[in-house]
Every structure is written in structure tokens, then in C-alpha cells.
Coordinates of C-alpha atoms in Angstrom, one line a residue:
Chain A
X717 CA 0.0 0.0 0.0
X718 CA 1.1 3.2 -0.6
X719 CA 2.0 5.8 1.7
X720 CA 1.0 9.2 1.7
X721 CA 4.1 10.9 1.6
X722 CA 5.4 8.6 -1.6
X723 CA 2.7 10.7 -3.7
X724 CA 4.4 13.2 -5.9
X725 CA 2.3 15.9 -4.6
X726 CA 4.2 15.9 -1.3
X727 CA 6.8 16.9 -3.5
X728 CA 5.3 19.3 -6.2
X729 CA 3.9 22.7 -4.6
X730 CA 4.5 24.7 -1.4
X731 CA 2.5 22.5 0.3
X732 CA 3.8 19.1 1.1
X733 CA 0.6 18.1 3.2
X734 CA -2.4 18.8 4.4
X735 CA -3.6 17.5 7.5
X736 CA -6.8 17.7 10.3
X737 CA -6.9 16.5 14.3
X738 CA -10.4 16.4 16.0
X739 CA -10.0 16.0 19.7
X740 CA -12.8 13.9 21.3
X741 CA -13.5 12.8 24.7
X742 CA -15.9 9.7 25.9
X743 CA -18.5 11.2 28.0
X744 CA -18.5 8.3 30.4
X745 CA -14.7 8.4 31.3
X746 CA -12.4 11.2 33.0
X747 CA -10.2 12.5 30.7
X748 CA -6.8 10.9 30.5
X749 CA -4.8 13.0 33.1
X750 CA -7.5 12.0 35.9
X751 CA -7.9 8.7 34.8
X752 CA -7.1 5.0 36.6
X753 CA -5.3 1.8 34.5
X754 CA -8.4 0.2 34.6
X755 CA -10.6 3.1 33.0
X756 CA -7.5 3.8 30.5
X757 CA -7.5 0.1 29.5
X758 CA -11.4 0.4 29.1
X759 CA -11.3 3.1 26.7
X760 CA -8.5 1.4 24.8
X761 CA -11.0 -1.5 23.8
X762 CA -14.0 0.4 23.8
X763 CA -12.2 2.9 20.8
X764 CA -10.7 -0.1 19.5
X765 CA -13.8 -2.0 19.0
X766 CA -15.7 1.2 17.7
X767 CA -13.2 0.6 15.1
X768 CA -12.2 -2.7 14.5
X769 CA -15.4 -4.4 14.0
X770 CA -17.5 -6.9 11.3
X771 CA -20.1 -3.6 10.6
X772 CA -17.1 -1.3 9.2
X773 CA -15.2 -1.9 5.9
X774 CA -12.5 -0.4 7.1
X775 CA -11.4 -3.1 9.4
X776 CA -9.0 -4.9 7.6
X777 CA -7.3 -1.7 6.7
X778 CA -6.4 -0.5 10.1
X779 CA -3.7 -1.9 12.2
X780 CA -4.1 -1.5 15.8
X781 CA -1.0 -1.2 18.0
X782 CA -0.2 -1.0 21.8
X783 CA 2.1 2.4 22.4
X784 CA 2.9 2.8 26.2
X785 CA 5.0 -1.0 25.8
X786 CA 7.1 0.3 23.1
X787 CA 10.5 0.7 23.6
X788 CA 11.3 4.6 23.1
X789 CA 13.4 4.4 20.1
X790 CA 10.3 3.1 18.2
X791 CA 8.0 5.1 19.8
X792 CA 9.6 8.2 18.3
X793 CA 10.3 6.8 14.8
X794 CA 6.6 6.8 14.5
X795 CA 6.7 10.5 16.0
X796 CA 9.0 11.1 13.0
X797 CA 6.6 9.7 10.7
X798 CA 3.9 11.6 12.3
X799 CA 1.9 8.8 13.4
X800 CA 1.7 9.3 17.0
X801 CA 2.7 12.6 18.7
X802 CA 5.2 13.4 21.3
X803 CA 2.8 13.6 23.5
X804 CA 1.7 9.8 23.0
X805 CA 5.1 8.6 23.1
X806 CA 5.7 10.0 26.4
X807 CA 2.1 8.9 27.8
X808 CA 2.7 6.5 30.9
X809 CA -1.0 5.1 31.0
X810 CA -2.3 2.8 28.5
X811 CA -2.7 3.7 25.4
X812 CA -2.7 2.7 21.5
X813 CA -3.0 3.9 18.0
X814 CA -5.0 2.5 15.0
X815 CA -3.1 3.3 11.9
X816 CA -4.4 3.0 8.3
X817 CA -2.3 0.8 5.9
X818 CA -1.3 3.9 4.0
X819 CA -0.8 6.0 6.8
X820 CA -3.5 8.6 6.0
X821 CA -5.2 7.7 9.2
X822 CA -4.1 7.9 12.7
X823 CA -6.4 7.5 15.3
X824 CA -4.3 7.9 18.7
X825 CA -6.3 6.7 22.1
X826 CA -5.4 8.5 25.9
X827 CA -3.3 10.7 24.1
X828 CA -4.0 14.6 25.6
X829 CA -8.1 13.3 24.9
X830 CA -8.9 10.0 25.0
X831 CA -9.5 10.7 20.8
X832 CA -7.2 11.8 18.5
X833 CA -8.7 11.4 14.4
X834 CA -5.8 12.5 12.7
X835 CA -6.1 12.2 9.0
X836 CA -3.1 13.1 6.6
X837 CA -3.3 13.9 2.8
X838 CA -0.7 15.0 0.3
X839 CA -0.4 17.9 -1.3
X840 CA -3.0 20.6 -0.7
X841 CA -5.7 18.8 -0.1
X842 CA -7.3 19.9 3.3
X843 CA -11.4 19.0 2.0
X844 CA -10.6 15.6 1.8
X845 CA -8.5 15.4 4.9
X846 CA -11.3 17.1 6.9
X847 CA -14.3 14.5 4.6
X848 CA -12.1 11.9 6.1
X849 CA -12.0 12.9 9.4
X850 CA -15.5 13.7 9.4
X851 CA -16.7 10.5 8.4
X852 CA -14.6 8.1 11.0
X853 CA -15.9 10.5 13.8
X854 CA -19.1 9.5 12.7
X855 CA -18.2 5.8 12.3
X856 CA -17.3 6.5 15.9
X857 CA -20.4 8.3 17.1
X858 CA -22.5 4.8 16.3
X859 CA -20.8 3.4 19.4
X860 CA -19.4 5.9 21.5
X861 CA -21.2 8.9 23.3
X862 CA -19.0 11.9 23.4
X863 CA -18.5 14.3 25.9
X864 CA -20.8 17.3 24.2
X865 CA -21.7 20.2 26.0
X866 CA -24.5 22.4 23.4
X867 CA -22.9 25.9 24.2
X868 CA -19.2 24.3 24.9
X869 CA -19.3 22.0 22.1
X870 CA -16.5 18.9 22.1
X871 CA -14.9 18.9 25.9
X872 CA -11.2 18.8 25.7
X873 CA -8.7 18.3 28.2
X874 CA -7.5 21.5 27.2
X875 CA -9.8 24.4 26.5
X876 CA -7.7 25.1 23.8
X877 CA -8.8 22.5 21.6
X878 CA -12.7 22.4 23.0
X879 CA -16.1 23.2 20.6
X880 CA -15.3 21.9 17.3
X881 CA -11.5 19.9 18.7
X882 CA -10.6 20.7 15.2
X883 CA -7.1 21.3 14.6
X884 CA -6.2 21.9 10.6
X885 CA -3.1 22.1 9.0
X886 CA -0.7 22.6 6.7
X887 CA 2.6 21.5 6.2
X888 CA 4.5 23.8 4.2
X889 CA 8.0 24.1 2.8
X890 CA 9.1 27.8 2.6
X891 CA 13.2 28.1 2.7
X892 CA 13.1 31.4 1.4
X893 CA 11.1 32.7 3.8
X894 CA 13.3 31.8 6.4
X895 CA 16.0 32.5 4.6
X896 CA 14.8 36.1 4.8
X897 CA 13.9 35.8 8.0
X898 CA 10.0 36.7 7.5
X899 CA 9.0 33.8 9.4
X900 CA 8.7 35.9 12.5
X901 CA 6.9 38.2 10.5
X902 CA 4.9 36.3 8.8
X903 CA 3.9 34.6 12.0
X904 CA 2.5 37.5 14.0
X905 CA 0.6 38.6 11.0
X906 CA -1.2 35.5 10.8
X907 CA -1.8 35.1 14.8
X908 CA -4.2 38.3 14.2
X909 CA -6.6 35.7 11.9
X910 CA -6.4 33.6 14.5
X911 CA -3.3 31.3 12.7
X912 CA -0.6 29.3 14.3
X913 CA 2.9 28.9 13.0
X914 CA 4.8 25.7 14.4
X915 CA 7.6 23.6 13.9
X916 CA 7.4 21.1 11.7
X917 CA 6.0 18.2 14.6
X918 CA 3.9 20.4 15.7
X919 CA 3.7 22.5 18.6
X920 CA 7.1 23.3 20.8
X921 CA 9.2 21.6 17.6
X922 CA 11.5 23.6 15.7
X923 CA 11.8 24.3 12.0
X924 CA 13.6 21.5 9.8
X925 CA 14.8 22.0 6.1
X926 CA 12.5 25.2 5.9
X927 CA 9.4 22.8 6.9
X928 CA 6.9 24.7 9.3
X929 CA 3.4 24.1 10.0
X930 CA 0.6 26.5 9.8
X931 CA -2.8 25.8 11.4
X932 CA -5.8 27.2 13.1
X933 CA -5.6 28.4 16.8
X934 CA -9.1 29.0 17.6
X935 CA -11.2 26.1 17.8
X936 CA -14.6 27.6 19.6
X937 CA -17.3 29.9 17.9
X938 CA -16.8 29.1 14.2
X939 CA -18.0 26.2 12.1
X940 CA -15.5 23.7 10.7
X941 CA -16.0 24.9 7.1
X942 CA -15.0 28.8 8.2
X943 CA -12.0 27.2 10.4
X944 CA -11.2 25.9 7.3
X945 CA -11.7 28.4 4.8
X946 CA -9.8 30.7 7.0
X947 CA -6.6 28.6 7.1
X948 CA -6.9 28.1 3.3
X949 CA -7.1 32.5 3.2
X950 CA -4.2 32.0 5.1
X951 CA -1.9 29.4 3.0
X952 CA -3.0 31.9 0.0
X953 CA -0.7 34.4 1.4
X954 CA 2.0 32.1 2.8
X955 CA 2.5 31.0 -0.4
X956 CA 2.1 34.5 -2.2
X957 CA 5.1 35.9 -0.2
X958 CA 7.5 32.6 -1.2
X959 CA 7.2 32.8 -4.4
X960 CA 7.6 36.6 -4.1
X961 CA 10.7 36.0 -1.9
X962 CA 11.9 32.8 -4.2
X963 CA 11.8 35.4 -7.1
X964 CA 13.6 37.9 -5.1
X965 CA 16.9 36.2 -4.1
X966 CA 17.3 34.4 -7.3
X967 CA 17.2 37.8 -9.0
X968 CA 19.8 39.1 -7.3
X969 CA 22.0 36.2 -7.7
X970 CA 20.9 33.4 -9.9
X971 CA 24.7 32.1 -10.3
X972 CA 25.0 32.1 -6.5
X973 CA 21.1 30.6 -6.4
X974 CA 22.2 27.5 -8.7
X975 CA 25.3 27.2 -7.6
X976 CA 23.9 26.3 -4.0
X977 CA 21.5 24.4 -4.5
X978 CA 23.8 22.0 -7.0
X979 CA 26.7 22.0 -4.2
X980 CA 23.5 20.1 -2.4
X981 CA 23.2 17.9 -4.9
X982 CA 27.4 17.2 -4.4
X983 CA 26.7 17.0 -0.9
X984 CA 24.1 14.0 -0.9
X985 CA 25.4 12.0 -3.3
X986 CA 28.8 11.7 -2.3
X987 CA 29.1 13.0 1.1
X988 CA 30.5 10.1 3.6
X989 CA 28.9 11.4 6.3
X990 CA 26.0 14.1 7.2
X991 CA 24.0 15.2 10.1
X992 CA 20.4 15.2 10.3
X993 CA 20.4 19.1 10.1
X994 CA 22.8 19.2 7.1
X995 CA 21.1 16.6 5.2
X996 CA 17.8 18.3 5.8
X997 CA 19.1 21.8 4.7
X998 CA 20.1 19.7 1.3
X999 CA 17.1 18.0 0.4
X1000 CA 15.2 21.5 1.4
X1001 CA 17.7 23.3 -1.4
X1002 CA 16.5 20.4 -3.9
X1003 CA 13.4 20.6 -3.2
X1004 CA 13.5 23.9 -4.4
X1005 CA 15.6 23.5 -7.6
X1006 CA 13.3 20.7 -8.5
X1007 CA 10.3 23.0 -8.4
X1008 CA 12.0 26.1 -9.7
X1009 CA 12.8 24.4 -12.9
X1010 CA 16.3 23.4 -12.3
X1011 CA 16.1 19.9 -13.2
X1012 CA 13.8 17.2 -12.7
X1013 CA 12.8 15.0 -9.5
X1014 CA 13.8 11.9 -11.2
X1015 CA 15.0 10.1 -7.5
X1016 CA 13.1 7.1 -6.3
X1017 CA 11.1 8.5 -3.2
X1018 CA 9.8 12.1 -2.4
X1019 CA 12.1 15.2 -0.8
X1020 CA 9.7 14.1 2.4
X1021 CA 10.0 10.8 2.4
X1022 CA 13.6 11.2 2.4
X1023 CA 13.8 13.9 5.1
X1024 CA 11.8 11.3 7.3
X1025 CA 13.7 8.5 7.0
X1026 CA 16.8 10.1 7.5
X1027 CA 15.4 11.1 11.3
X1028 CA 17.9 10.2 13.9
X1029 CA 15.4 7.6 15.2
X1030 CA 14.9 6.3 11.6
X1031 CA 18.7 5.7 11.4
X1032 CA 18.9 4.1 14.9
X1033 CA 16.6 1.2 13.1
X1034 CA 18.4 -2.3 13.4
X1035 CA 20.9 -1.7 16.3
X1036 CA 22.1 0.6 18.5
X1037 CA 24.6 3.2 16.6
X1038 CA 26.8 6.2 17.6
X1039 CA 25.8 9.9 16.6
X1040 CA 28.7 9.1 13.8
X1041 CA 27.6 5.8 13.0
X1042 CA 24.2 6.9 12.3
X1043 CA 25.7 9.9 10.4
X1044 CA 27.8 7.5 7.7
X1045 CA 24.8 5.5 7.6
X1046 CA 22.6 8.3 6.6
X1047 CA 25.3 9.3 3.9
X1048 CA 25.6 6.1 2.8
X1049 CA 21.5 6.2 2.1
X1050 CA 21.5 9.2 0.4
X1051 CA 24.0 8.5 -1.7
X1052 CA 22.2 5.5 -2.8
X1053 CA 19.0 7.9 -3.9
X1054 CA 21.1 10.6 -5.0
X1055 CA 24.0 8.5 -7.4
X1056 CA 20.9 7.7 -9.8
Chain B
X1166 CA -20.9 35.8 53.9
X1167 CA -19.0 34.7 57.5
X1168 CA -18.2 30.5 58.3
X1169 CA -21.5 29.3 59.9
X1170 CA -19.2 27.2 62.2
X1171 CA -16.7 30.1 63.6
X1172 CA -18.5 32.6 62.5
X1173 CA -14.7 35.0 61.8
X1174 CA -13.4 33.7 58.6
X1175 CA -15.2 34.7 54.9
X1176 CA -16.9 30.9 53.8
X1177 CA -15.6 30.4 50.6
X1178 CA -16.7 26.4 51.0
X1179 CA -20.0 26.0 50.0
X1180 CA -21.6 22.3 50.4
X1181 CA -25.3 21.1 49.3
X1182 CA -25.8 17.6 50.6
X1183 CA -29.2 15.9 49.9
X1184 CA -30.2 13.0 52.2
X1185 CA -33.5 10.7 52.1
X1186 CA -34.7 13.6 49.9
X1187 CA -33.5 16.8 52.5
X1188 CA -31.0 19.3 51.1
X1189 CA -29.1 20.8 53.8
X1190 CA -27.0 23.7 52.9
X1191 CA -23.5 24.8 54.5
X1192 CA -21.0 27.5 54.4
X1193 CA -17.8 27.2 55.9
X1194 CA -14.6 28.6 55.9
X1195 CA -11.5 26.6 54.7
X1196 CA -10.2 25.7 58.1
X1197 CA -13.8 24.6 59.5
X1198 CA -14.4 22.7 56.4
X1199 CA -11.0 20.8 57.0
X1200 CA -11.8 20.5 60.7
X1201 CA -14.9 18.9 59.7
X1202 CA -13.3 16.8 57.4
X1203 CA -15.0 17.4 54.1
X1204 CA -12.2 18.6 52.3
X1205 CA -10.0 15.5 53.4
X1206 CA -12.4 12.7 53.8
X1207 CA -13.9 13.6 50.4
X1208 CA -10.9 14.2 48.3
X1209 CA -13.6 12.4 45.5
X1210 CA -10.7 10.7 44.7
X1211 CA -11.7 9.0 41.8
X1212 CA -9.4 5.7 43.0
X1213 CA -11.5 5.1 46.2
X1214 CA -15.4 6.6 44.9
X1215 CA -15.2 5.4 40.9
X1216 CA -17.7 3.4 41.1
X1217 CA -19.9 4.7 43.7
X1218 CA -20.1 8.2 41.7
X1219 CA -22.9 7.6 38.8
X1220 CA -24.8 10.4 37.8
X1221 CA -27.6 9.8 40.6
X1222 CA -24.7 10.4 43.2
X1223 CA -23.3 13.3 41.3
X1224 CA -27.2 15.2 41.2
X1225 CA -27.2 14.6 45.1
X1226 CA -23.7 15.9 45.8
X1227 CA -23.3 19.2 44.8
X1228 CA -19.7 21.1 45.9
X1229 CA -18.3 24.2 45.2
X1230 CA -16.7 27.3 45.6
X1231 CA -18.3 30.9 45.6
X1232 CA -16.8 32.4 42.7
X1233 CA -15.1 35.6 44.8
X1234 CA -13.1 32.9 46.7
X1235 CA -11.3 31.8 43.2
X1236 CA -8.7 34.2 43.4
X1237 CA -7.8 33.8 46.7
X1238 CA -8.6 30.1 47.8
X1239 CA -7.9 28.3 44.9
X1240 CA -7.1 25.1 46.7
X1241 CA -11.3 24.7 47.6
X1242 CA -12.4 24.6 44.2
X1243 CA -12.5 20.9 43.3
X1244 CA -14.4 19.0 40.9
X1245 CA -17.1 16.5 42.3
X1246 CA -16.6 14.1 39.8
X1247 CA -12.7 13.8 39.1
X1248 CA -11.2 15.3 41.8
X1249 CA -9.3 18.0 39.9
X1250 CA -8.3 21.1 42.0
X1251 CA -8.2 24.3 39.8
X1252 CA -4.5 24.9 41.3
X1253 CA -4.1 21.7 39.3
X1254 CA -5.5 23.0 36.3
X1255 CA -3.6 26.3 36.3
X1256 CA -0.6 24.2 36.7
X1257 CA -0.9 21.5 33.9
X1258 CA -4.1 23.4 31.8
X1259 CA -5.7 20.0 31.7
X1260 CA -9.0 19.7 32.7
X1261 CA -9.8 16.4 34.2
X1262 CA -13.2 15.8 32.9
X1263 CA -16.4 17.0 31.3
X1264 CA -17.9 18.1 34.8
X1265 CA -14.4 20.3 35.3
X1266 CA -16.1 22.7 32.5
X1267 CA -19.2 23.2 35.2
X1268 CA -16.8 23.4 38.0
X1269 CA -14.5 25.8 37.3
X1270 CA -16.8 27.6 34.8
X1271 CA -16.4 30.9 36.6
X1272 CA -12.6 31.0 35.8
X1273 CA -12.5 29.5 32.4
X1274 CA -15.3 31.8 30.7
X1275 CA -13.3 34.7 30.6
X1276 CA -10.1 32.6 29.6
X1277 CA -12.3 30.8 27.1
X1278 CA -13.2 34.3 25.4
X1279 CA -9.7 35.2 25.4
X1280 CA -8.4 32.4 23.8
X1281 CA -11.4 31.9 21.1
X1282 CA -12.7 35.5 21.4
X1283 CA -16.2 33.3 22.1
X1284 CA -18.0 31.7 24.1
X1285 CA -20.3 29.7 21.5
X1286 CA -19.6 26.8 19.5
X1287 CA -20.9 27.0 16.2
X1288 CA -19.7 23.7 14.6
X1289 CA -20.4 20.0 14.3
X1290 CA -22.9 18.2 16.1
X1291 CA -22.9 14.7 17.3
X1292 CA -25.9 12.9 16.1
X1293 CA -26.6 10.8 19.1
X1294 CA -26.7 13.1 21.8
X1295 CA -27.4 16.4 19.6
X1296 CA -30.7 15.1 17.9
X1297 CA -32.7 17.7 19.7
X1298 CA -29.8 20.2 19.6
X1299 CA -29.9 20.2 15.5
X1300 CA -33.5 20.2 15.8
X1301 CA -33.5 23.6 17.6
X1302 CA -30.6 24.8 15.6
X1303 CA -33.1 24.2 12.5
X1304 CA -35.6 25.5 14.7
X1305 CA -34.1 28.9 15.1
X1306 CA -32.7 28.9 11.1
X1307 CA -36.3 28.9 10.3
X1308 CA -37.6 31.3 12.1
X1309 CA -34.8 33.8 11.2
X1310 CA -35.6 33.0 8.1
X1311 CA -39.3 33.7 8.5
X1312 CA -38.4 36.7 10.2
X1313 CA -36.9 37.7 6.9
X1314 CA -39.5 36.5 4.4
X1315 CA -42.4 38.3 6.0
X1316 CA -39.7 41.5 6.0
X1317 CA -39.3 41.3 2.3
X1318 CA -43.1 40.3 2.0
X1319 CA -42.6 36.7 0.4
X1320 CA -45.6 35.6 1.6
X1321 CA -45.8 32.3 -0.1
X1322 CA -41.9 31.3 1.0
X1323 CA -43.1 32.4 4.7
X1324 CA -46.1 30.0 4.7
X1325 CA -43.5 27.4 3.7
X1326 CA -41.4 28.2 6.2
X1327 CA -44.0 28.6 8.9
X1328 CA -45.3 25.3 7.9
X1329 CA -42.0 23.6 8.5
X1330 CA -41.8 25.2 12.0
X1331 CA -45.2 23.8 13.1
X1332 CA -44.2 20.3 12.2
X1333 CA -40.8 20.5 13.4
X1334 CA -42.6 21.6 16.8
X1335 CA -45.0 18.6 16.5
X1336 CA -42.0 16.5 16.5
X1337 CA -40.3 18.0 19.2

């Protein structure tokens, strides 16, 4: 099957994905910080089975696995992959995710809420991520009663995330941007339209290769269609003012702007060893050149998939390696995709 | 208001307590309350009263604090139903469950409009517990839009509309 992020739209626009959360509480249940092992374990089977059962097609296609027995190191490869969140991987009570065979779907359980519909899409595609998303919480609604308050909407554990628990966003790469250091910018701007600028895993995560993410803050008061339509307002401009700053810095120096971004090339296919951060920083600058017409994306696997897999955890896969171990094997992967 | 019991200190405990169908109300300050041990005995730790607290218990038992007494004693404000103190939740901004919203309404409404700039939520609703929620969402759609028929004297849409909003009401 397919993953998400070996679609060619991850690698094509501004936008490498689009992506929505909806928080959910079950009514019967405290929520996950107040709750025992036994009412944790409880909700685990009780989401499960909403899930996993003979009335849904979509059975076969999930996978359901057991997250607080994980050993760390594989807990955060799948944080790497954006399957579960940091905050899952550090969760002491029980708890699980059910993952979709393409990794669209994530539906993490006594995570912040004891519900976490996370659906994923490539590309900008945020309707169907949100259709998605819509319909499992449905699928779930046959069997489980939310928490629902009429004024208050969804309950959440944090009154961030409570009314509609809907958390949309983009994943966007914008290098020049940063380069110019308009992020900052660009950031408070958007805060005023109620628009949050984060890392690329999300909230307290730092930028990597130019890869941020850009979604809703306010959760209560509007409809999911206007939450929506306002972040797409919003990805209008963010991409408006990359291209504008693109445009700008290869103007000035287009034999300094190739030049770079082909030295990246050097880098990854023939460097014996490379950092996560340095590799990252390549694949960002050919990511670029790819879609600014440099040359073509002929590689085997998306910029993305590339960036993901080249995580430290990712790396650490198969035995336990040194910071320089794992940095000559990630050289010797790359130069594998790069040497084609 | 003074403690009932010492009759010095402000009573910022306020209990309800309904037994064999008598609700007996008291008001008491935080040392009294402690003294008396409702404030230990009933930590409505959720460990040692799970089970015992289904909704008929939770209807009976009715705890909290006035709202003047948030500021100041935080530690009294507890949630019947979890056990969450709102010093808790200003620490780790996790509320411990659905009853927390009731509890510590008084604080969060403010913080709510400050975070969302409202107080109102506008979006989905569930279709097993919201049945008679979209029906009065529909309810009030129609009549705004009734309003706004007979304003612009489209009689014939406004008999439509007012026709709809008779059998919705039969329904209800």
C-alpha cells in the first residue's frame, strides 16, 4: 500500500501536506490525566472495538498497536513519521494507535483526549482530509457517546482545543522565507486571523529544512468549514510571499542561487557522512531547484519521504549506533538515492 | 458571607448535601471545612469513589466554591466528579473531565473568550446526543428566516417556512 508521503504531490507545490486532528473525549470516562489503568485500559478496547469491527469496511485496513510498551526508540520513529505525537510517546497510562495501511489515518487513544482522528493527505488537499476525518468521527459516534456540552461543544482536556476539537493544518515548505527571516513576521501577522505557526512536529518543535506548520488556533465559535476556509485565506498568502521571496533572491544572484542548490546535490550523493540538520538543509535546497525548474525530480522517493527517513530515530533502526555511526549511515543512504 | 461554624473567617466552602430527599446547605470557611473533614475525607478521589459516583450520586452531591473565593482560595475549588483542584489546572491546563467545565466555569469563561474571542460553539454536532440540539438549531434557522420572508413580503416562502416550523414543533 502506498504511503501518503510517496505521492508526488508531497513533493510538487508549497504545500507538502495537508492535514486535520479532531480531539474527542468519551462522555462516560475522566479525561486521560485523571484517569485509573483500569478506565485507561477500558477506553482502549471500547475505541478499538468502535473501530475494528464486522459492521465497518475499514477493518482490515487498520492496524491496531499498543504504544505505552514500546520501547522509546520506536515510539519516536513513529513521531517522525507523524503517526503518533510526542505527546503519546511520552504517555505513561495505557494507550494505542489504530493506523491506516497507507498512513493517512491515525487515530491515537489517551493521548491529551482520550480521541485523536488524525487524517493526513498529500499535497494541498485539506477537504478531503477534513471529509475523512468527518466521516470516522461519525463511524465513531455509532458506538461511543461523546463528551458534548451544546454551548461548549467537544470537551477537551485543554480548553484550547474544546467546541469543534478541530485542529487543521498545513505542512508547508518555505526556505526562502526563512532564509529572509520573514517567518517571524509572517507569524505575528497570521496570529491576528487567529493562525498558528509551528515547527514542523507540531507545537514546541523547531523548523527543519525550511518545513513549518501553519494551522488554526481558535477552535470555539466558528464552524469547521469557516476554520477551514480561513486557514486556506491564510496558505493563500504564505504561499504568495514565497514565491515573491523565491523570485527575489534568485534575482539578485541566480549564479549564486544555482550554484547552491547544485553543491546540495554534491553533498548528498557523495558526502561520507552528514547530520540530520545538514542533510535536511540539502534535500530543502533540492526541493527547491526541483520545483523552480532546475532539473527534474527523477529520485526514487519524495524530498519528504527522504527527510523522514533520514530522522535520527529512523537511522537508529536495526541496532544501536553512535551519533557518527548513524551519520555515515545516513550518507551512505542518500548516496544510494542521489547517485541515480 | 462569614463560616457558619466560627463565625470569623469569609466561607468560601460552600456544600449542598441531599439526604432521604433533604437538602441541607452549608457554608464554611476553609479551616472549618477541613476541621470537619470534608475537604480531606472527600478528596472524591476517583481511586477510592469510581464506582460509587454515577450520575444519581453526582445530582445529590453538589460542591463548590463561591466564585469571589477563586482568586484567593484556589485550593477549595474541586471537581465533584474527578477530583481535579483548579490549582491543578492552572498548573498543567488539563482539565480532568467533562464536569471540570461546570466546576470551574467561573474561571474558564473569561479565559475561554480570550483564547477563542467566544463563548459559543458553532460547529459539528454529534448525532446521538445532539438530535434535539440540530432540531433547535433548525428550529431557530427557520424562524430567522421567516423573520426575513415576511420582511421582504414573500408571503408564499413564509407559509413554507411557517409550515415547516409547526411540524418541526409537532415533532419535538
Amino acid at each position: 500500500m502506498a504511503k501518503w508521503y510517496e505521492n508526488s504531490a508531497v513533493n510538487e507545490g508549497i504545500v507538502i501536506s495537508s492535514r486535520v486532528r479532531l480531539a474527542r473525549n468519551i462522555k462516560k470516562f475522566p479525561f486521560p490525566v485523571q484517569m485509573k489503568q483500569e478506565e485507561a485500559e477500558e477506553v482502549l478496547k471500547t475505541v478499538k472495538d468502535a473501530v475494528l469491527n464486522d459492521r465497518t469496511p475499514l477493518a482490515n485496513a487498520f492496524l491496531f498497536r499498543r504504544v505505552d510498551t514500546l520501547p522509546m526508540e520506536e515510539k519516536r520513529t513513529m513521531v517522525e513519521s507523524h503517526i503518533i505525537s510526542p505527546v503519546l510517546a511520552q504517555q505513561q497510562k495505557p494507550c494505542a494507535v489504530l493506523v491506516k495501511d497507507d498512513e493517512t489515518v491515525s487515530i491515537m487513544i489517551n493521548e491529551e483526549d482520550h480521541v485523536r482522528i488524525q487524517t493526513i493527505f498529500p499535497g494541498e488537499n485539506i477537504d478531503a482530509a477534513w471529509d475523512l476525518a468527518d466521516k470516522l468521527d461519525n463511524l465513531l459516534e455509532e458506538t461511543i457517546e461523546y463528551a458534548y456540552h451544546e454551548q461548549a461543544g467537544f470537551l477537551t482536556a485543554c480548553p484550547t482545543n474544546m467546541g469543534t476539537g478541530l485542529r487543521a493544518s498545513f505542512m508547508v515548505h518555505v526556505p526562502s522565507l526563512e532564509k529572509t527571516g520573514q517567518m517571524a513576521h509572517l507569524s505575528r501577522t497570521l496570529s491576528r486571523f487567529g493562525i498558528t505557526v509551528r515547527g514542523i512536529y507540531g507545537e514546541g518543535s523547531d523548523s527543519l529544512g525550511g518545513i513549518y506548520q501553519i494551522s488554526n488556533q481558535i477552535t470555539l465559535g466558528q464552524s469547521e468549514e469557516e476554520i477551514i476556509k480561513n486557514l486556506k485565506n491564510a496558505i493563500h498568502l504564505v504561499k504568495e510571499q514565497e514565491q515573491k521571496a523565491r523570485k527575489a533572491i534568485r534575482q539578485k544572484d541566480a549564479l549564486a542561487y544555482e550554484d547552491q542548490i547544485y553543491r546540495a546535490l554534491g553533498v548528498l550523493a557523495y558526502a561520507r557522512k552528514i547530520s540530520a540538520a545538514e542533510s535536511a538543509q540539502c534535500l530543502s535546497l533540492l526541493r527547491e531547484g526541483a520545483q523552480e525548474g532546475l532539473f527534474q525530480w527523477h529520485y526514487p522517493k519524495t524530498m519528504y519521504q527522504i527527510l523522514m527517513e533520514t530522522q535520527p530515530c529512523h537511522m537508529q533502526q536495526g541496532g544501536s549506533k553512535t551519533a557518527e555511526q548513524r551519520d555515515v549511515a545516513r550518507a551512505s543512504l542518500l548516496r544510494q538515492i542521489f547517485q541515480h | 458571607m462569614l463560616c457558619e461554624k466560627c463565625k470569623k473567617n469569609p466561607a468560601t466552602v460552600h456544600l449542598k448535601q441531599a439526604i432521604n430527599g433533604t437538602v441541607t446547605e452549608q457554608h464554611l470557611c476553609q479551616a472549618c471545612a477541613e476541621a470537619d473533614g470534608f475537604l480531606t475525607d472527600m478528596t472524591w478521589n476517583h481511586g477510592s469513589f469510581g464506582s460509587l459516583f454515577d450520575d444519581m450520586f453526582q445530582d445529590m452531591f453538589h460542591f463548590s466554591a463561591a466564585p469571589e473565593a477563586l482568586g484567593t482560595k484556589e485550593g477549595t475549588t474541586r471537581c465533584p466528579v474527578c477530583g481535579m483542584t483548579l490549582e491543578q489546572f492552572k498548573q498543567g491546563g488539563k482539565l480532568g473531565c467533562a464536569a471540570c467545565y461546570e466546576t470551574f466555569a467561573p474561571y474558564l469563561q473569561p479565559t475561554l473568550k480570550s483564547i477563542h474571542g467566544s463563548n459559543e460553539h458553532k460547529g459539528k454536532i454529534p448525532q446521538k446526543s445532539g438530535g434535539q440540539m440540530m432540531a433547535r438549531r433548525e428550529m431557530e434557522t427557520l424562524k430567522r428566516k421567516l423573520a426575513l420572508a415576511i420582511e421582504k413580503e414573500e408571503f408564499e416562502e413564509a407559509a413554507k417556512l411557517r409550515d415547516r416550523i409547526r411540524q418541526l414543533g409537532k415533532e419535538e
